[in-house]
Amino acid sequence: MKEKLIPKKIVEELNKYIISQEDAKKNVAISLRNRYRRKQISDMKLKNEITPKNIILIGPTGVGKTEIARRLATITDSPFIKVEATKYTEVGYVGKDVESMIKDLVSITFNKLKVKKIETLKEKYQEVTFLKVAKLIKPYGTINPDEKNILLDEVKSGKYDDQEIEVEKHQNSDAPMVEVFATGNEPDEDGVKGIIDNIMSSFPGGKKKIVKMSVKNAIEYFLRTEIEQNIDLEELKPLAIEKVEEDGIVFIDEIDKIAEREGSNSEVSRQGVQRDILPIIEGTTVMTKYGSVRTEHILFIAAGAFTQASPSDLMPELQGRFPIKVRLNTLNKDDFVKILTEIDFNLLTQYRELLKTDKVNLSFTKGAIEEIAEIAIDLNEEIENIGARRLAGVIEKILNDIMFEAPYEKQTTIKIGKKDVVKIFNYDFVEENLDNYIL
């Protein structure tokens, strides 16, 4: 975490994406800053004794619990995984092992490091690749230095992309180059889409053959070959483990659903799941394919609605490992209006930009935005309170016909007013079709 990310700055960043919930934002910011403070302590014995102050966020769905944790990880570039407590089962039952949350976190972190490493190598060897291809288009011995530079620039510009050239290729390297991109929070063991398999398939060895391919494909082939010869994935394993141990964040959602409830006859003991999660949070060693991981300095943020249970229904030992408990507020109409207008990359901005690609200039009046917020509140009260998530369904309904009719032949300006929103959401219609809004 960067030194400049003091608690006030962290909250300022969170304010760009999350409305209200000041108490929750303040507490997670302090927890993050304490991580940085701990790293500055030189006394190793004392340093090892300082563990994160884990947090339980209490509140209904759609008020920002997950978003707070996710944005926190993004701001600090921390390894992050979201898991659901209900997916895990007590040891001895069929189900997901609680240690898998740590294994998945390490896999995600390793894959992100791998993507960065490959991108670095692509930048490093791109010039070498262009040079190799240029020599195959016109042997350098046949042209003067000025012509060489012109040819190289033309290759870079894509002028020769469709021209065929002959390339000496290993017979086991026929797999096409696949563009590298991150896979987000999915714990995909392969991580980088196809690239490593392709690299391994073209590893030097076996008979060579001369093949014809386009210049564009030749550039990809030579770049892939340079990466395979220079990448060292083994060096990334200890880096991934260190990053997880020092900066990892595990968000455990629905923790209230594994709390003991009076009269519950759950087939798999909720308390058993709590007992299995406890050592992970207390601090234990988890064996992963990348090496062993200590968990005592990973930050755990738990969340739950706690409508049928309370944090005190959790095991006392587990409660003790979550010393900070923060209750989040139910969002009101004003909050919904701010979510639609003040946060970065809000829903209205997203739809405006989407439709702009189809020559539609979309805008909403202040009255329309307030009406959207009011309708979302009403639907939450009449059906089920899913918080700010309701806004997406309301806006989608309003823009349904517009998005279907686009693109238009010429530039079109559409302004959505309060009357337009009311017309679509007349309450007789809503009462007869509530099922349409149940997510």
Short mmCIF file of C-alpha atoms in Angstrom, two decimals:
data_model
loop_
_atom_site.label_atom_id
_atom_site.label_comp_id
_atom_site.label_asym_id
_atom_site.label_seq_id
_atom_site.Cartn_x
_atom_site.Cartn_y
_atom_site.Cartn_z
CA MET A 1 0.00 0.00 0.00
CA LYS A 2 1.33 3.39 -0.89
CA GLU A 3 2.35 5.65 1.97
CA LYS A 4 0.14 8.46 0.69
CA LEU A 5 -3.00 6.36 1.16
CA ILE A 6 -3.80 7.70 4.61
CA PRO A 7 -7.28 6.87 6.03
CA LYS A 8 -8.82 10.16 4.86
CA LYS A 9 -7.51 9.60 1.33
CA ILE A 10 -8.80 6.02 1.30
CA VAL A 11 -12.27 7.27 2.29
CA GLU A 12 -12.08 9.94 -0.42
CA GLU A 13 -11.41 7.21 -2.98
CA LEU A 14 -14.24 5.05 -1.64
CA ASN A 15 -16.59 8.06 -1.84
CA LYS A 16 -16.18 8.01 -5.61
CA TYR A 17 -18.02 4.68 -5.77
CA ILE A 18 -20.02 4.29 -2.55
CA ILE A 19 -22.72 6.60 -1.20
CA SER A 20 -23.34 6.93 2.56
CA GLN A 21 -21.95 4.25 4.95
CA GLU A 22 -19.37 6.64 6.42
CA ASP A 23 -18.77 4.51 9.51
CA ALA A 24 -17.97 1.42 7.43
CA LYS A 25 -15.65 3.33 5.10
CA LYS A 26 -13.83 4.88 8.05
CA ASN A 27 -13.25 1.51 9.74
CA VAL A 28 -11.96 -0.30 6.67
CA ALA A 29 -9.66 2.66 5.93
CA ILE A 30 -8.17 2.41 9.42
CA SER A 31 -7.65 -1.35 9.00
CA LEU A 32 -5.83 -0.80 5.72
CA ARG A 33 -3.65 1.93 7.17
CA ASN A 34 -2.74 -0.27 10.14
CA ARG A 35 -1.30 -2.75 7.65
CA TYR A 36 1.06 -0.09 6.38
CA ARG A 37 1.92 0.98 9.93
CA ARG A 38 2.74 -2.61 10.85
CA LYS A 39 5.17 -2.93 7.92
CA GLN A 40 7.15 0.05 9.22
CA ILE A 41 7.90 -1.64 12.56
CA SER A 42 11.47 -2.93 12.70
CA ASP A 43 11.08 -5.20 15.73
CA MET A 44 10.16 -8.51 14.03
CA LYS A 45 8.82 -10.15 17.20
CA LEU A 46 6.47 -7.24 17.82
CA LYS A 47 5.61 -7.05 14.14
CA ASN A 48 4.52 -10.69 14.06
CA GLU A 49 2.26 -10.15 17.05
CA ILE A 50 0.28 -7.41 15.34
CA THR A 51 -2.61 -9.01 13.48
CA PRO A 52 -5.34 -7.36 11.36
CA LYS A 53 -8.48 -6.16 13.10
CA ASN A 54 -11.06 -8.07 11.07
CA ILE A 55 -14.44 -6.50 10.40
CA ILE A 56 -18.08 -7.65 10.21
CA LEU A 57 -20.29 -5.45 8.03
CA ILE A 58 -23.94 -5.75 9.06
CA GLY A 59 -26.74 -4.65 6.74
CA PRO A 60 -29.27 -5.68 4.09
CA THR A 61 -28.29 -6.56 0.54
CA GLY A 62 -27.48 -3.78 -1.88
CA VAL A 63 -26.21 -1.18 0.61
CA GLY A 64 -22.54 -1.41 -0.37
CA LYS A 65 -20.96 -4.15 1.76
CA THR A 66 -19.34 -6.03 -1.12
CA GLU A 67 -18.52 -2.84 -2.99
CA ILE A 68 -16.62 -1.42 -0.02
CA ALA A 69 -14.38 -4.48 0.21
CA ARG A 70 -13.88 -4.79 -3.55
CA ARG A 71 -13.03 -1.12 -4.05
CA LEU A 72 -10.72 -1.23 -1.05
CA ALA A 73 -8.71 -4.01 -2.69
CA THR A 74 -8.63 -2.14 -6.01
CA ILE A 75 -7.44 1.11 -4.43
CA THR A 76 -4.55 -0.63 -2.69
CA ASP A 77 -3.88 -3.24 -5.41
CA SER A 78 -4.34 -5.98 -2.82
CA PRO A 79 -5.06 -9.66 -3.57
CA PHE A 80 -8.83 -10.05 -3.14
CA ILE A 81 -11.40 -12.80 -3.21
CA LYS A 82 -15.09 -12.86 -2.37
CA VAL A 83 -16.51 -16.10 -1.00
CA GLU A 84 -19.88 -17.12 0.42
CA ALA A 85 -19.87 -18.79 3.81
CA THR A 86 -22.79 -21.00 2.78
CA LYS A 87 -20.67 -22.72 0.09
CA TYR A 88 -18.47 -24.37 2.71
CA THR A 89 -19.28 -27.47 4.69
CA GLU A 90 -17.99 -29.06 7.85
CA VAL A 91 -15.00 -31.39 7.40
CA GLY A 92 -16.27 -34.88 6.64
CA TYR A 93 -19.19 -33.73 4.50
CA VAL A 94 -19.38 -33.35 0.73
CA GLY A 95 -18.80 -29.72 -0.10
CA LYS A 96 -16.18 -27.04 -0.48
CA ASP A 97 -13.21 -27.11 1.88
CA VAL A 98 -12.68 -23.81 3.73
CA GLU A 99 -8.97 -23.88 2.81
CA SER A 100 -9.99 -23.45 -0.84
CA MET A 101 -10.62 -19.74 -0.20
CA ILE A 102 -6.89 -19.28 0.44
CA LYS A 103 -5.87 -21.56 -2.43
CA ASP A 104 -8.10 -19.60 -4.80
CA LEU A 105 -6.73 -16.30 -3.51
CA VAL A 106 -3.16 -17.43 -4.22
CA SER A 107 -4.15 -18.64 -7.71
CA ILE A 108 -5.76 -15.29 -8.52
CA THR A 109 -2.70 -13.42 -7.28
CA PHE A 110 -0.27 -15.66 -9.18
CA ASN A 111 -2.27 -15.25 -12.39
CA LYS A 112 -2.27 -11.45 -12.07
CA LEU A 113 1.50 -11.45 -11.56
CA LYS A 114 1.82 -13.77 -14.56
CA VAL A 115 -0.18 -11.40 -16.77
CA LYS A 116 2.00 -8.47 -15.72
CA LYS A 117 5.16 -10.49 -16.38
CA ILE A 118 4.02 -11.50 -19.85
CA GLU A 119 3.01 -7.94 -20.69
CA THR A 120 6.44 -6.75 -19.58
CA LEU A 121 8.13 -9.33 -21.80
CA LYS A 122 5.89 -8.38 -24.73
CA GLU A 123 7.01 -4.77 -24.42
CA LYS A 124 10.65 -5.81 -24.01
CA TYR A 125 10.81 -8.10 -27.05
CA GLN A 126 8.44 -6.32 -29.42
CA GLU A 127 11.29 -4.46 -31.12
CA VAL A 128 13.25 -7.71 -31.60
CA THR A 129 10.15 -9.30 -33.11
CA PHE A 130 9.61 -6.48 -35.62
CA LEU A 131 13.28 -6.70 -36.59
CA LYS A 132 13.08 -10.45 -37.28
CA VAL A 133 10.01 -10.05 -39.44
CA ALA A 134 11.47 -7.10 -41.35
CA LYS A 135 14.50 -9.20 -42.26
CA LEU A 136 12.21 -11.88 -43.70
CA ILE A 137 10.34 -9.34 -45.82
CA LYS A 138 13.55 -7.91 -47.26
CA PRO A 139 16.95 -9.33 -46.28
CA TYR A 140 18.93 -6.55 -44.62
CA GLY A 141 21.98 -7.31 -46.74
CA THR A 142 20.15 -6.08 -49.82
CA ILE A 143 19.12 -2.61 -48.55
CA ASN A 144 20.90 0.43 -47.13
CA PRO A 145 20.54 1.69 -43.49
CA ASP A 146 17.92 4.33 -44.40
CA GLU A 147 15.79 1.74 -46.17
CA LYS A 148 16.13 -0.56 -43.13
CA ASN A 149 14.66 2.10 -40.85
CA ILE A 150 11.84 2.85 -43.28
CA LEU A 151 11.04 -0.87 -43.60
CA LEU A 152 11.03 -1.32 -39.83
CA ASP A 153 8.62 1.60 -39.40
CA GLU A 154 6.35 0.17 -42.10
CA VAL A 155 6.24 -3.22 -40.36
CA LYS A 156 5.31 -1.51 -37.08
CA SER A 157 2.56 0.49 -38.80
CA GLY A 158 0.93 -2.69 -40.16
CA LYS A 159 1.59 -1.97 -43.81
CA TYR A 160 2.70 -5.56 -44.50
CA ASP A 161 0.21 -7.34 -42.15
CA ASP A 162 -1.49 -9.28 -44.97
CA GLN A 163 1.65 -10.08 -46.95
CA GLU A 164 2.82 -13.71 -46.76
CA ILE A 165 6.37 -14.60 -45.76
CA GLU A 166 8.21 -17.87 -45.13
CA VAL A 167 9.01 -18.65 -41.52
CA GLU A 168 11.14 -21.44 -40.07
CA LYS A 169 8.90 -23.02 -37.48
CA HIS A 170 9.02 -25.93 -35.03
CA GLN A 171 6.57 -28.64 -36.03
CA ASN A 172 4.98 -28.73 -32.59
CA SER A 173 4.27 -25.01 -32.52
CA ASP A 174 1.15 -24.68 -34.65
CA ALA A 175 -1.03 -23.17 -31.91
CA PRO A 176 -2.04 -19.58 -32.73
CA MET A 177 -1.02 -16.71 -30.54
CA VAL A 178 -3.81 -15.82 -28.11
CA GLU A 179 -4.11 -12.31 -26.73
CA VAL A 180 -3.26 -12.09 -23.03
CA PHE A 181 -5.77 -10.66 -20.63
CA ALA A 182 -6.62 -10.92 -16.95
CA THR A 183 -9.48 -13.17 -15.89
CA GLY A 184 -10.74 -11.00 -13.03
CA ASN A 185 -11.65 -12.70 -9.77
CA GLU A 186 -12.24 -16.17 -11.17
CA PRO A 187 -9.84 -18.64 -9.50
CA ASP A 188 -8.78 -20.04 -12.88
CA GLU A 189 -5.75 -22.27 -12.51
CA ASP A 190 -4.61 -21.38 -16.04
CA GLY A 191 -5.21 -17.71 -15.47
CA VAL A 192 -3.94 -16.26 -18.72
CA LYS A 193 -6.21 -17.23 -21.55
CA GLY A 194 -4.40 -19.82 -23.61
CA ILE A 195 -1.03 -18.13 -23.62
CA ILE A 196 0.94 -20.53 -21.44
CA ASP A 197 -0.42 -23.59 -23.24
CA ASN A 198 0.57 -22.01 -26.52
CA ILE A 199 4.01 -21.18 -25.21
CA MET A 200 4.59 -24.72 -24.02
CA SER A 201 3.32 -26.17 -27.28
CA SER A 202 5.93 -24.21 -29.22
CA PHE A 203 8.89 -24.92 -26.94
CA PRO A 204 12.07 -25.40 -29.02
CA GLY A 205 12.63 -28.98 -30.03
CA GLY A 206 11.62 -31.40 -32.72
CA LYS A 207 11.97 -30.97 -36.46
CA LYS A 208 11.79 -27.59 -38.12
CA LYS A 209 9.76 -26.78 -41.20
CA ILE A 210 9.29 -23.80 -43.47
CA VAL A 211 5.73 -22.49 -43.46
CA LYS A 212 4.01 -19.56 -45.08
CA MET A 213 2.11 -17.16 -42.85
CA SER A 214 1.00 -13.55 -42.91
CA VAL A 215 3.31 -10.92 -41.47
CA LYS A 216 0.74 -10.26 -38.73
CA ASN A 217 0.78 -13.92 -37.65
CA ALA A 218 4.56 -14.04 -37.94
CA ILE A 219 4.87 -11.13 -35.51
CA GLU A 220 2.65 -13.00 -33.04
CA TYR A 221 4.63 -16.20 -33.52
CA PHE A 222 8.04 -14.61 -32.94
CA LEU A 223 6.76 -12.65 -29.95
CA ARG A 224 5.38 -15.84 -28.41
CA THR A 225 8.72 -17.59 -28.99
CA GLU A 226 10.62 -14.78 -27.27
CA ILE A 227 8.27 -14.94 -24.28
CA GLU A 228 8.59 -18.73 -23.95
CA GLN A 229 12.36 -18.52 -23.95
CA ASN A 230 12.56 -15.80 -21.32
CA ILE A 231 9.67 -16.26 -18.91
CA ASP A 232 10.32 -17.85 -15.51
CA LEU A 233 7.04 -18.67 -13.78
CA GLU A 234 8.80 -20.26 -10.80
CA GLU A 235 10.08 -16.88 -9.65
CA LEU A 236 6.49 -15.63 -9.40
CA LYS A 237 5.38 -18.25 -6.86
CA PRO A 238 7.13 -16.79 -3.79
CA LEU A 239 6.06 -13.29 -4.86
CA ALA A 240 2.40 -14.39 -5.01
CA ILE A 241 2.60 -16.05 -1.61
CA GLU A 242 4.26 -13.01 0.00
CA LYS A 243 1.67 -10.66 -1.50
CA VAL A 244 -1.20 -12.81 -0.21
CA GLU A 245 0.31 -13.16 3.27
CA GLU A 246 1.02 -9.45 3.67
CA ASP A 247 -1.76 -7.76 1.66
CA GLY A 248 -4.49 -10.35 1.02
CA ILE A 249 -8.17 -9.53 1.65
CA VAL A 250 -10.82 -12.25 1.99
CA PHE A 251 -14.44 -11.08 1.89
CA ILE A 252 -16.76 -13.68 3.48
CA ASP A 253 -20.34 -12.93 2.52
CA GLU A 254 -23.47 -14.37 4.16
CA ILE A 255 -21.63 -15.20 7.37
CA ASP A 256 -24.94 -14.74 9.22
CA LYS A 257 -26.25 -17.89 7.52
CA ILE A 258 -23.74 -20.11 9.34
CA ALA A 259 -24.68 -18.64 12.75
CA GLU A 260 -26.57 -20.94 15.09
CA ARG A 261 -30.31 -20.27 15.08
CA GLU A 262 -32.84 -21.45 17.59
CA GLY A 263 -34.90 -24.33 16.25
CA SER A 264 -32.66 -24.90 13.24
CA ASN A 265 -32.27 -28.50 12.02
CA SER A 266 -29.59 -27.93 9.40
CA GLU A 267 -28.22 -31.21 8.09
CA VAL A 268 -24.67 -29.88 8.13
CA SER A 269 -23.79 -28.19 11.39
CA ARG A 270 -23.38 -24.45 11.01
CA GLN A 271 -21.18 -24.50 14.07
CA GLY A 272 -19.01 -27.11 12.36
CA VAL A 273 -18.39 -24.73 9.45
CA GLN A 274 -17.54 -21.99 11.93
CA ARG A 275 -15.03 -24.29 13.62
CA ASP A 276 -13.37 -24.99 10.28
CA ILE A 277 -13.19 -21.31 9.32
CA LEU A 278 -11.81 -20.29 12.72
CA PRO A 279 -8.20 -21.57 12.30
CA ILE A 280 -7.95 -19.89 8.88
CA ILE A 281 -8.79 -16.55 10.50
CA GLU A 282 -6.74 -17.20 13.64
CA GLY A 283 -3.69 -18.07 11.58
CA THR A 284 -2.65 -21.37 10.10
CA THR A 285 -0.58 -22.76 7.25
CA VAL A 286 -2.44 -23.69 4.05
CA MET A 287 -0.66 -25.81 1.45
CA THR A 288 -1.24 -24.63 -2.12
CA LYS A 289 0.23 -25.63 -5.48
CA TYR A 290 2.43 -22.54 -5.24
CA GLY A 291 3.76 -23.26 -1.74
CA SER A 292 2.65 -22.90 1.88
CA VAL A 293 0.75 -19.77 2.96
CA ARG A 294 0.44 -18.34 6.46
CA THR A 295 -2.95 -16.70 7.04
CA GLU A 296 -2.55 -14.71 10.27
CA HIS A 297 -1.93 -11.37 8.53
CA ILE A 298 -4.62 -11.68 5.86
CA LEU A 299 -7.46 -9.21 6.42
CA PHE A 300 -10.88 -10.85 6.69
CA ILE A 301 -14.00 -8.78 6.09
CA ALA A 302 -17.25 -10.64 6.78
CA ALA A 303 -20.74 -9.46 5.90
CA GLY A 304 -24.32 -10.45 6.48
CA ALA A 305 -27.84 -9.10 6.78
CA PHE A 306 -28.30 -10.67 10.24
CA THR A 307 -32.09 -10.45 10.00
CA GLN A 308 -32.68 -13.87 11.57
CA ALA A 309 -29.50 -14.02 13.62
CA SER A 310 -27.04 -11.61 15.22
CA PRO A 311 -23.24 -11.53 15.43
CA SER A 312 -23.58 -12.79 19.01
CA ASP A 313 -24.97 -16.06 17.58
CA LEU A 314 -21.57 -16.85 16.11
CA MET A 315 -19.11 -18.91 18.13
CA PRO A 316 -17.46 -16.74 20.81
CA GLU A 317 -14.02 -17.60 19.40
CA LEU A 318 -15.09 -16.48 15.93
CA GLN A 319 -16.67 -13.31 17.29
CA GLY A 320 -13.36 -12.53 18.97
CA ARG A 321 -11.59 -12.69 15.61
CA PHE A 322 -13.91 -9.98 14.28
CA PRO A 323 -13.47 -7.22 16.87
CA ILE A 324 -14.90 -4.49 14.63
CA LYS A 325 -18.62 -4.64 13.90
CA VAL A 326 -20.19 -1.96 11.72
CA ARG A 327 -23.86 -1.58 10.91
CA LEU A 328 -24.62 -0.16 7.46
CA ASN A 329 -27.64 2.04 6.84
CA THR A 330 -30.56 1.19 4.60
CA LEU A 331 -30.38 3.43 1.53
CA ASN A 332 -33.09 6.06 1.02
CA LYS A 333 -34.32 8.02 -1.99
CA ASP A 334 -31.66 10.73 -1.66
CA ASP A 335 -28.96 8.04 -1.56
CA PHE A 336 -30.35 6.50 -4.76
CA VAL A 337 -30.29 9.89 -6.50
CA LYS A 338 -26.65 10.36 -5.48
CA ILE A 339 -25.80 6.84 -6.68
CA LEU A 340 -27.24 7.79 -10.08
CA THR A 341 -25.54 11.17 -10.32
CA GLU A 342 -22.49 11.51 -8.07
CA ILE A 343 -20.47 8.31 -8.07
CA ASP A 344 -17.88 7.64 -10.77
CA PHE A 345 -19.05 5.51 -13.70
CA ASN A 346 -22.63 5.48 -12.41
CA LEU A 347 -25.42 3.59 -14.18
CA LEU A 348 -26.72 6.59 -16.11
CA THR A 349 -23.23 7.35 -17.41
CA GLN A 350 -22.83 3.71 -18.46
CA TYR A 351 -26.08 3.72 -20.44
CA ARG A 352 -25.30 7.11 -21.99
CA GLU A 353 -21.96 5.85 -23.25
CA LEU A 354 -23.43 2.56 -24.50
CA LEU A 355 -26.10 4.33 -26.55
CA LYS A 356 -23.65 6.96 -27.79
CA THR A 357 -22.00 4.18 -29.83
CA ASP A 358 -25.33 3.89 -31.70
CA LYS A 359 -25.65 7.63 -32.37
CA VAL A 360 -28.01 8.29 -29.47
CA ASN A 361 -27.42 11.27 -27.17
CA LEU A 362 -29.27 10.25 -24.02
CA SER A 363 -30.06 12.49 -21.07
CA PHE A 364 -32.26 12.41 -17.97
CA THR A 365 -33.96 15.37 -16.30
CA LYS A 366 -33.62 15.92 -12.57
CA GLY A 367 -37.28 14.97 -12.16
CA ALA A 368 -36.76 11.71 -14.07
CA ILE A 369 -33.82 10.75 -11.87
CA GLU A 370 -35.80 11.46 -8.70
CA GLU A 371 -38.72 9.41 -10.04
CA ILE A 372 -36.40 6.48 -10.84
CA ALA A 373 -35.13 6.60 -7.26
CA GLU A 374 -38.69 6.75 -5.91
CA ILE A 375 -39.80 3.77 -8.01
CA ALA A 376 -36.78 1.74 -6.90
CA ILE A 377 -37.63 2.46 -3.25
CA ASP A 378 -41.28 1.46 -3.81
CA LEU A 379 -40.35 -1.79 -5.56
CA ASN A 380 -37.95 -2.67 -2.77
CA GLU A 381 -40.73 -2.16 -0.23
CA GLU A 382 -43.38 -4.05 -2.23
CA ILE A 383 -41.31 -7.02 -3.37
CA GLU A 384 -37.98 -7.50 -1.65
CA ASN A 385 -35.36 -5.02 -0.53
CA ILE A 386 -32.32 -5.55 -2.72
CA GLY A 387 -31.00 -2.04 -2.17
CA ALA A 388 -29.27 -0.17 -4.97
CA ARG A 389 -29.31 -3.27 -7.18
CA ARG A 390 -32.96 -2.41 -7.92
CA LEU A 391 -31.89 0.67 -9.90
CA ALA A 392 -30.44 -1.37 -12.77
CA GLY A 393 -33.74 -3.16 -13.37
CA VAL A 394 -35.72 0.09 -13.30
CA ILE A 395 -33.41 1.84 -15.78
CA GLU A 396 -33.31 -1.20 -18.04
CA LYS A 397 -37.11 -1.16 -18.21
CA ILE A 398 -37.16 2.55 -19.06
CA LEU A 399 -34.60 2.21 -21.84
CA ASN A 400 -35.80 -1.12 -23.20
CA ASP A 401 -37.51 0.22 -26.34
CA ILE A 402 -34.78 2.78 -27.01
CA MET A 403 -32.04 0.15 -26.84
CA PHE A 404 -34.04 -2.14 -29.09
CA GLU A 405 -34.65 0.50 -31.79
CA ALA A 406 -31.04 1.74 -31.87
CA PRO A 407 -28.95 2.25 -33.92
CA TYR A 408 -30.66 5.04 -35.79
CA GLU A 409 -29.72 6.28 -39.27
CA LYS A 410 -28.64 9.67 -37.99
CA GLN A 411 -27.62 11.26 -34.72
CA THR A 412 -30.60 11.25 -32.33
CA THR A 413 -31.14 13.11 -29.06
CA ILE A 414 -33.44 11.57 -26.47
CA LYS A 415 -34.29 13.24 -23.18
CA ILE A 416 -36.03 11.17 -20.52
CA GLY A 417 -38.33 13.26 -18.32
CA LYS A 418 -40.40 12.50 -15.24
CA LYS A 419 -43.55 11.99 -17.34
CA ASP A 420 -41.77 9.36 -19.44
CA VAL A 421 -40.78 7.41 -16.35
CA VAL A 422 -44.25 7.67 -14.80
CA LYS A 423 -45.86 6.50 -18.07
CA ILE A 424 -43.74 3.35 -18.13
CA PHE A 425 -44.17 2.65 -14.43
CA ASN A 426 -47.85 3.28 -13.89
CA TYR A 427 -48.68 1.47 -10.70
CA ASP A 428 -51.52 -0.62 -12.08
CA PHE A 429 -48.97 -2.22 -14.38
CA VAL A 430 -46.48 -2.73 -11.59
CA GLU A 431 -49.02 -4.39 -9.31
CA GLU A 432 -50.00 -6.85 -12.05
CA ASN A 433 -46.43 -7.70 -13.04
CA LEU A 434 -44.39 -7.73 -9.85
CA ASP A 435 -42.76 -10.98 -10.92
CA ASN A 436 -40.90 -9.08 -13.63
CA TYR A 437 -38.91 -7.25 -10.98
CA ILE A 438 -37.99 -10.16 -8.75
CA LEU A 439 -34.28 -10.82 -9.23
#
